[in-house]
XYZ file of C-alpha atoms in Angstrom:
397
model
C 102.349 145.496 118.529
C 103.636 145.737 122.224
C 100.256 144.934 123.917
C 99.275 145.283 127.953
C 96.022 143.432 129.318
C 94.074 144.259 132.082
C 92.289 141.769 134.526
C 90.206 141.585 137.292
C 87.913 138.407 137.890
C 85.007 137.856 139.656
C 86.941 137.273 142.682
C 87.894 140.687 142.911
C 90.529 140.389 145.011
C 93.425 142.005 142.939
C 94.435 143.354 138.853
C 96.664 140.984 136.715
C 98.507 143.215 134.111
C 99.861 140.918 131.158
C 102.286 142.261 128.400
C 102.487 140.632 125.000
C 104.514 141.031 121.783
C 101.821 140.239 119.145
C 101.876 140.400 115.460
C 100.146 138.113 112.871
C 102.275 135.974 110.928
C 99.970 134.575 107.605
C 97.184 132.659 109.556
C 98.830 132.124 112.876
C 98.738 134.758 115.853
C 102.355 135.043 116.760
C 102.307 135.771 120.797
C 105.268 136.343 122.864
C 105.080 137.020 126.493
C 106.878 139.985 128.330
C 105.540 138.887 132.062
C 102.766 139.883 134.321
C 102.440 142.325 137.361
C 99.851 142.095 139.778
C 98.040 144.245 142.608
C 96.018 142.982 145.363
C 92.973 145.943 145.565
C 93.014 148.182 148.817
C 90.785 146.534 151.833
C 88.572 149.145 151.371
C 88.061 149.221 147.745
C 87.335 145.056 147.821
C 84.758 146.188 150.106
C 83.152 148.659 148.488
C 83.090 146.284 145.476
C 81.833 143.185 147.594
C 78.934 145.698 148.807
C 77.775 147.130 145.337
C 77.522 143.358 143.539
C 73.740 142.111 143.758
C 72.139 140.939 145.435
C 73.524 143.702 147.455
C 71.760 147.335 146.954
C 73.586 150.313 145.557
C 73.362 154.004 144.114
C 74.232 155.891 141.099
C 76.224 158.355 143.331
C 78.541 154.726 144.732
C 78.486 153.622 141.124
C 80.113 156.305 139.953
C 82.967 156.594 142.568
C 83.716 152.785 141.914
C 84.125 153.735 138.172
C 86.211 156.025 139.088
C 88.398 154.392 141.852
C 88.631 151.169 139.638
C 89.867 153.061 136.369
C 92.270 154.684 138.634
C 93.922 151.374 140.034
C 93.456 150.115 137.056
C 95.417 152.664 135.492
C 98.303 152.526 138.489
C 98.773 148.527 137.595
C 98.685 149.400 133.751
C 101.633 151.950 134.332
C 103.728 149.952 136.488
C 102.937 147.194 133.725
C 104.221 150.004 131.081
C 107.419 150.307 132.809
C 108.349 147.339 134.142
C 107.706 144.812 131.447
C 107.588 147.023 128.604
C 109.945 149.636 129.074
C 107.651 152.466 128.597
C 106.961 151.009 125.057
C 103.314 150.023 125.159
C 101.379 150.658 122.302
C 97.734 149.498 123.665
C 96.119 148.636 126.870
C 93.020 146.167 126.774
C 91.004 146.492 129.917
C 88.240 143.683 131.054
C 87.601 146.114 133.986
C 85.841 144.641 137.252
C 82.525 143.052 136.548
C 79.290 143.971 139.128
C 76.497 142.779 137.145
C 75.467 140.501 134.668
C 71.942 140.479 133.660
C 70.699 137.270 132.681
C 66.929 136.172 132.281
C 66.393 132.663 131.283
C 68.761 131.736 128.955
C 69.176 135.092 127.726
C 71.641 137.807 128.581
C 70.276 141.632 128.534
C 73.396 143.481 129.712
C 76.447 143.537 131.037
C 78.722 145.823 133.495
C 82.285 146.489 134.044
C 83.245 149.227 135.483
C 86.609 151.067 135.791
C 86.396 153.883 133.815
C 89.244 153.655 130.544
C 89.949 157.311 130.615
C 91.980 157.466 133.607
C 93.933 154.619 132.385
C 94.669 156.739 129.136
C 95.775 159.854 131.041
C 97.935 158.062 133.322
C 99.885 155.757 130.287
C 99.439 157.917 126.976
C 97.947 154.530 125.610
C 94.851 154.106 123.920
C 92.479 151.712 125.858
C 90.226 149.055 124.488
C 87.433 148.395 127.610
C 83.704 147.763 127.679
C 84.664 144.196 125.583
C 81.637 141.824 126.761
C 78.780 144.575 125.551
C 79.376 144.036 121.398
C 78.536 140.604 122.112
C 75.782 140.796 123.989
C 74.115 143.321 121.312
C 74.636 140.289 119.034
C 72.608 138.289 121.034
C 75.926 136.189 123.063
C 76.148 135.759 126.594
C 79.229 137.970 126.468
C 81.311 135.116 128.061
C 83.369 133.146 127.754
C 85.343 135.820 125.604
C 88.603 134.051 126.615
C 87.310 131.083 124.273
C 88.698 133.019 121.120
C 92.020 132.609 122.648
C 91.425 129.491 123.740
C 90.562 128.334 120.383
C 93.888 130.072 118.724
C 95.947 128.010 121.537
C 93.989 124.489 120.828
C 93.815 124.794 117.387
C 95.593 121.587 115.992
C 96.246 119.798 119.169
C 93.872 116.553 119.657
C 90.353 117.012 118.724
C 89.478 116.377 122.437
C 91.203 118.715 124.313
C 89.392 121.489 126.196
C 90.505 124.452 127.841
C 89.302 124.652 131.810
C 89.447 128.270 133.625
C 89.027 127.842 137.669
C 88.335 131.679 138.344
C 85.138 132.752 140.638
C 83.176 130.896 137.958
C 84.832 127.882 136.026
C 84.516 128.007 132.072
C 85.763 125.724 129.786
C 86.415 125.856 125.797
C 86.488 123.105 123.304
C 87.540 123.864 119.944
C 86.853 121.129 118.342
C 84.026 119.933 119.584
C 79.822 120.891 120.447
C 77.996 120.430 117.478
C 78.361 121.104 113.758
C 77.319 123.624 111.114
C 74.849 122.843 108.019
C 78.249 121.278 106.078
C 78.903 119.088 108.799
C 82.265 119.701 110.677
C 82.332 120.291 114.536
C 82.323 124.046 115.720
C 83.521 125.622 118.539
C 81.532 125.735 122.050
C 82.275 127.258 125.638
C 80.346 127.868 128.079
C 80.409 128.575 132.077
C 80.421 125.227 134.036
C 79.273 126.875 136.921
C 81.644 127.993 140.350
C 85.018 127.546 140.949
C 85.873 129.007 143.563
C 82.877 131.479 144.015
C 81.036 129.455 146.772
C 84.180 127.852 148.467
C 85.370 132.062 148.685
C 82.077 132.905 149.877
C 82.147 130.444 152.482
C 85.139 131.093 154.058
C 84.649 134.943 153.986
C 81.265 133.978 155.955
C 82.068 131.595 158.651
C 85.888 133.398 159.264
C 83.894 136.617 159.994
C 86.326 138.313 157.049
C 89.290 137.031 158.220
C 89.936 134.774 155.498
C 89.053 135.440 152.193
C 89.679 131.973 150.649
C 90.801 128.368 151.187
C 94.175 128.755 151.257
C 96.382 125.994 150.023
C 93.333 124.104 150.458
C 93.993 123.472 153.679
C 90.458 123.412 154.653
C 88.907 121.065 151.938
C 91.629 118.993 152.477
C 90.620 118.854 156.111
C 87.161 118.148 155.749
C 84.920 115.129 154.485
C 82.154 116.394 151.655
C 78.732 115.638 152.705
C 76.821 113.355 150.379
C 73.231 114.908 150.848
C 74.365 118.937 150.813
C 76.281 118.066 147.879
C 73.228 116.507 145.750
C 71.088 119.472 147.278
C 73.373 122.009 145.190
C 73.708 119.691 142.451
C 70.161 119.885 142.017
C 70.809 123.659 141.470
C 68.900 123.722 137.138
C 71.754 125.456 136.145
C 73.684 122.787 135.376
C 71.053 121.169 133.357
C 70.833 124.458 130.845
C 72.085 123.787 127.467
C 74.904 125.976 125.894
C 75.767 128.355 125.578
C 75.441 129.906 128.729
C 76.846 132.096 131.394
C 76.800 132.858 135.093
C 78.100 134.594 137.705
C 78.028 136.494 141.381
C 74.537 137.480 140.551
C 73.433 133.478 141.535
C 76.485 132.265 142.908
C 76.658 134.550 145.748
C 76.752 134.880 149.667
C 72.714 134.696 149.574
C 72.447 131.705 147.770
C 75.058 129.734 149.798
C 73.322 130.659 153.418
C 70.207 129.186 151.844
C 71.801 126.370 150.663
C 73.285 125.468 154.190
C 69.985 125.587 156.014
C 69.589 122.411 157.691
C 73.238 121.498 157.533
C 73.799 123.983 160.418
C 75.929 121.587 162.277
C 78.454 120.653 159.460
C 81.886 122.113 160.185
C 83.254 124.761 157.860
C 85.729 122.318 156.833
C 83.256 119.799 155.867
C 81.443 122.456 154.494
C 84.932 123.918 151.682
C 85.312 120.248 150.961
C 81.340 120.061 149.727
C 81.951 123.154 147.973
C 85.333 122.225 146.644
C 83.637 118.878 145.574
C 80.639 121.070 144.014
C 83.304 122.695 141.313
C 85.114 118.994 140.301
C 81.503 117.307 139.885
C 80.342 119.770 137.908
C 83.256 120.563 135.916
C 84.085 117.136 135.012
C 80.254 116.649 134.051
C 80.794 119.445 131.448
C 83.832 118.488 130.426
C 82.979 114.327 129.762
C 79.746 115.612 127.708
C 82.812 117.142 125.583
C 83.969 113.910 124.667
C 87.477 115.549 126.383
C 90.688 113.637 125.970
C 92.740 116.198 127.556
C 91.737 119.274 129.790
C 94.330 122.376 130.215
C 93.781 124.132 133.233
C 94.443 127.367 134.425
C 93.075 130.197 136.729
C 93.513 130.786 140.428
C 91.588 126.894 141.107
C 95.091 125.584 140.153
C 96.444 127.116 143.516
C 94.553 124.582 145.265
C 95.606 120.795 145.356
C 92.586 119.981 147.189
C 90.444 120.957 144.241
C 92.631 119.488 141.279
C 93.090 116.019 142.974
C 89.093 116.132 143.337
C 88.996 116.997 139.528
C 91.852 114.317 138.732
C 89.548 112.030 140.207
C 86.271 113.072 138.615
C 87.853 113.346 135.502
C 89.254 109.514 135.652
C 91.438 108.827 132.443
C 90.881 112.171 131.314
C 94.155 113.838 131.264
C 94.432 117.163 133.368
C 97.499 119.353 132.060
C 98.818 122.638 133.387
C 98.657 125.682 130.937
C 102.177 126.099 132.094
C 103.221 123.105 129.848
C 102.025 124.521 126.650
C 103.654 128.305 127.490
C 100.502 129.929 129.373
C 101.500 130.766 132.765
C 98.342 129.830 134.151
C 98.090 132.898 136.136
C 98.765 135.292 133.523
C 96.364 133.870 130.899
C 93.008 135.250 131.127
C 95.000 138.958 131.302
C 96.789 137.617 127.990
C 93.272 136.546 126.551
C 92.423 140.023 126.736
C 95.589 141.170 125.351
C 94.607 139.629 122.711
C 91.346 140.598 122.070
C 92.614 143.972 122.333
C 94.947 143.587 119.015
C 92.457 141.966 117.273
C 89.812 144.997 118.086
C 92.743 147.592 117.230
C 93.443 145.858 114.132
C 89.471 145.821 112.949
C 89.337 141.612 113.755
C 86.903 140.061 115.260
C 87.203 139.207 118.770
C 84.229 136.752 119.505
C 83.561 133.207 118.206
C 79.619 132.814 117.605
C 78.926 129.265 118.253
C 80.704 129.927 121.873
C 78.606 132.870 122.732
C 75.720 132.050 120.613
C 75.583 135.647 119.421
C 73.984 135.912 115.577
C 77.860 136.973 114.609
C 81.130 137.389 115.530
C 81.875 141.079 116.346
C 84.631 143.536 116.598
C 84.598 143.969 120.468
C 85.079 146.847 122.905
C 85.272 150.682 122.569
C 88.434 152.749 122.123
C 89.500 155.780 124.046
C 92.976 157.440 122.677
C 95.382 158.193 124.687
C 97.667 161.522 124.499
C 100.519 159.328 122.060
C 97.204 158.980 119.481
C 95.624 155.840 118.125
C 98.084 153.060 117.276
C 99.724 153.121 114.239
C 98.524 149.828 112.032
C 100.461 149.283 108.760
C 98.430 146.561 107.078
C 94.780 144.544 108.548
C 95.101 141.344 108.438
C 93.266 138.745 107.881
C 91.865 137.027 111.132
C 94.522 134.568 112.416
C 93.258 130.857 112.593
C 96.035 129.119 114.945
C 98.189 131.132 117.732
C 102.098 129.976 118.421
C 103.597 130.881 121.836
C 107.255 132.139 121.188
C 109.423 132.862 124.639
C 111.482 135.844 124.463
């Protein structure tokens, strides 16, 4: 099945569109990548995003026109993904749409919301759409993230019992597959969790102190420049997140512009380099913390954190002789993978397969995720179900 997926992180600064051959050979998930397109969103509909996400206030009338205006550039990416990677060909699109809330209380998530509404995606490609993808999990009592974990656990699956999965988006997740606790017979289960930002604070300060005119640190230039401050960075380490068990999740809804200004009170007079190289130390302490209660031997990293060399050498060092590897090495493009994740997730809903892993959500179940709405070419055409895959092999075209 010739498979396009949709992504837009909490960074919502542009939509990745990923297409995938994808078939199921026996137990393995056989995935071959056709490329990626991208599209930064319009200045004006970042803002209105950046303005609707709490803490921010909102109404039902601005909720529905970013529904709308999202499922429409959504659906402009998705066609241009149609075309020019897939020849017109596509069978299914899989959209994560853009994330504005997530509603967690405790340990316990209560809702989710993506918006970008699927039917203007359908009328613009023919395709059917598989969207709303975190909410069957969250019924189940998961989190609803980190859904990219059931691909990550495909990927891992017989590589070394200690390597983990790392995404540096907004927030910073990480998978291990073989590791985080066993069942009542004994062997280790999956876990993931959210580690806690990635580049969420380090955006957030840049957009603040550059009065807009930079949205984030590029090349790292201004971590690299500065020198992290010892007692701001045990202030936000103090920040009981990190001490929750998992599973868990977080997101823009504590991570946000709100929570960094209070942060930074009393460190007035730090520079805003000194102040992305605190941050930018923030995500490699706390990520390596995670990922050495793993028991890691390896981490593979992806996401838009790779971009910056200030924030992987900080990791390389936190992470001592834990080996850091590119996605890129094992046949993930890092910046195509989380819109191949969903790809993925989107054949496994089409095909009746469950999309979620249990003990990395801590739902009750694993669940067929998402809702479909057909496009005008009708519902994909599936032969034969499978049974669900249990290891995933990259194949290049």
């Amino acid at each position: 099945m010739r498979v396009i997926g949709l992504m837009s992180g909490t960074s919502y600064d542009a939509i990745d569109a990923a297409a995938a051959d994808i078939r199921i050979d026996g137990d393995t998930l056989v995935l071959t990548p056709l490329g990626m397109v991208s599209e930064p969103y319009s200045g004006e509909l970042r803002a209105a995003v950046a303005a609707a996400v709490p803490p921010a206030s909102t109404t039902v009338g601005q909720i529905c026109q970013l529904d709308t205006e999202i499922g429409q550039a959504f659906a402009a990416v998705a066609a241009r993904a149609n075309a020019e990677l897939c020849g017109g060909s596509a069978e299914l699109i899989s959209s994560h749409g853009q994330t504005m809330f997530h509603w967690v209380e405790g340990a316990q998530v209560k809702g989710t919301l993506q918006l970008g509404q699927p039917a203007w995606i359908a009328e613009k490609t023919g395709c059917t759409v598989v969207s709303d993808l975190r909410s069957r999990d969250v019924a189940t009592g998961g989190q609803g993230a980190p859904l990219v974990s059931a691909f990550d656990v495909l990927w891992l699956n017989g590589r070394t019992s200690g390597s983990v999965a790392l995404n540096l988006g907004g927030i910073a997740n990480v998978t291990a597959p073989g590791g985080g606790g066993t069942t009542a017979d004994g062997p280790a289960v999956p876990i993931a969790f959210d580690t806690g930002p990635a580049n969420a604070l380090i955006d957030a300060a840049v957009s603040e102190f550059t009065a807009g005119e930079q949205w984030f640190d590029l090349g790292g230039a201004l971590g690299a420049a500065g020198t992290p401050n010892v007692d701001l960075l045990a202030h936000l380490l103090s920040e009981p997140y990190y001490m929750q068990p998992a599973p868990k999740s977080t997101g823009k809804e504590l991570f946000h512009r709100e929570y960094l200004l209070a942060a930074l009170r009393g460190y007035e007079s730090l520079s805003l380099a000194d102040i992305v190289a605190t941050l930018t130390a923030l995500t490699a302490r706390t990520v390596a913390d995670s990922v050495k209660a793993l028991a890691a031997t390896e981490v593979v990293v992806s996401g838009g954190g790779t971009k910056n060399p200030t924030l992987t050498a900080m990791l390389r060092d936190e992470l001592g002789d834990i080996a850091l590897v590119s996605s890129d090495e094992l046949g993930v493009t890092s910046d195509i993978k989380e819109a191949l994740a969903f790809a993925v997730l989107g054949f496994l809903t089409a095909h009746g397969l469950p999309g979620s892993i249990a003990s990395c959500t801590g739902a009750r179940h694993a669940s067929v995720l998402g809702s479909l709405t057909p496009g005008s070419r009708g519902l994909p055409r599936i032969t034969s179900v499978p049974s669900a895959p249990k290891t995933m092999r990259i194949e290049a075209l």
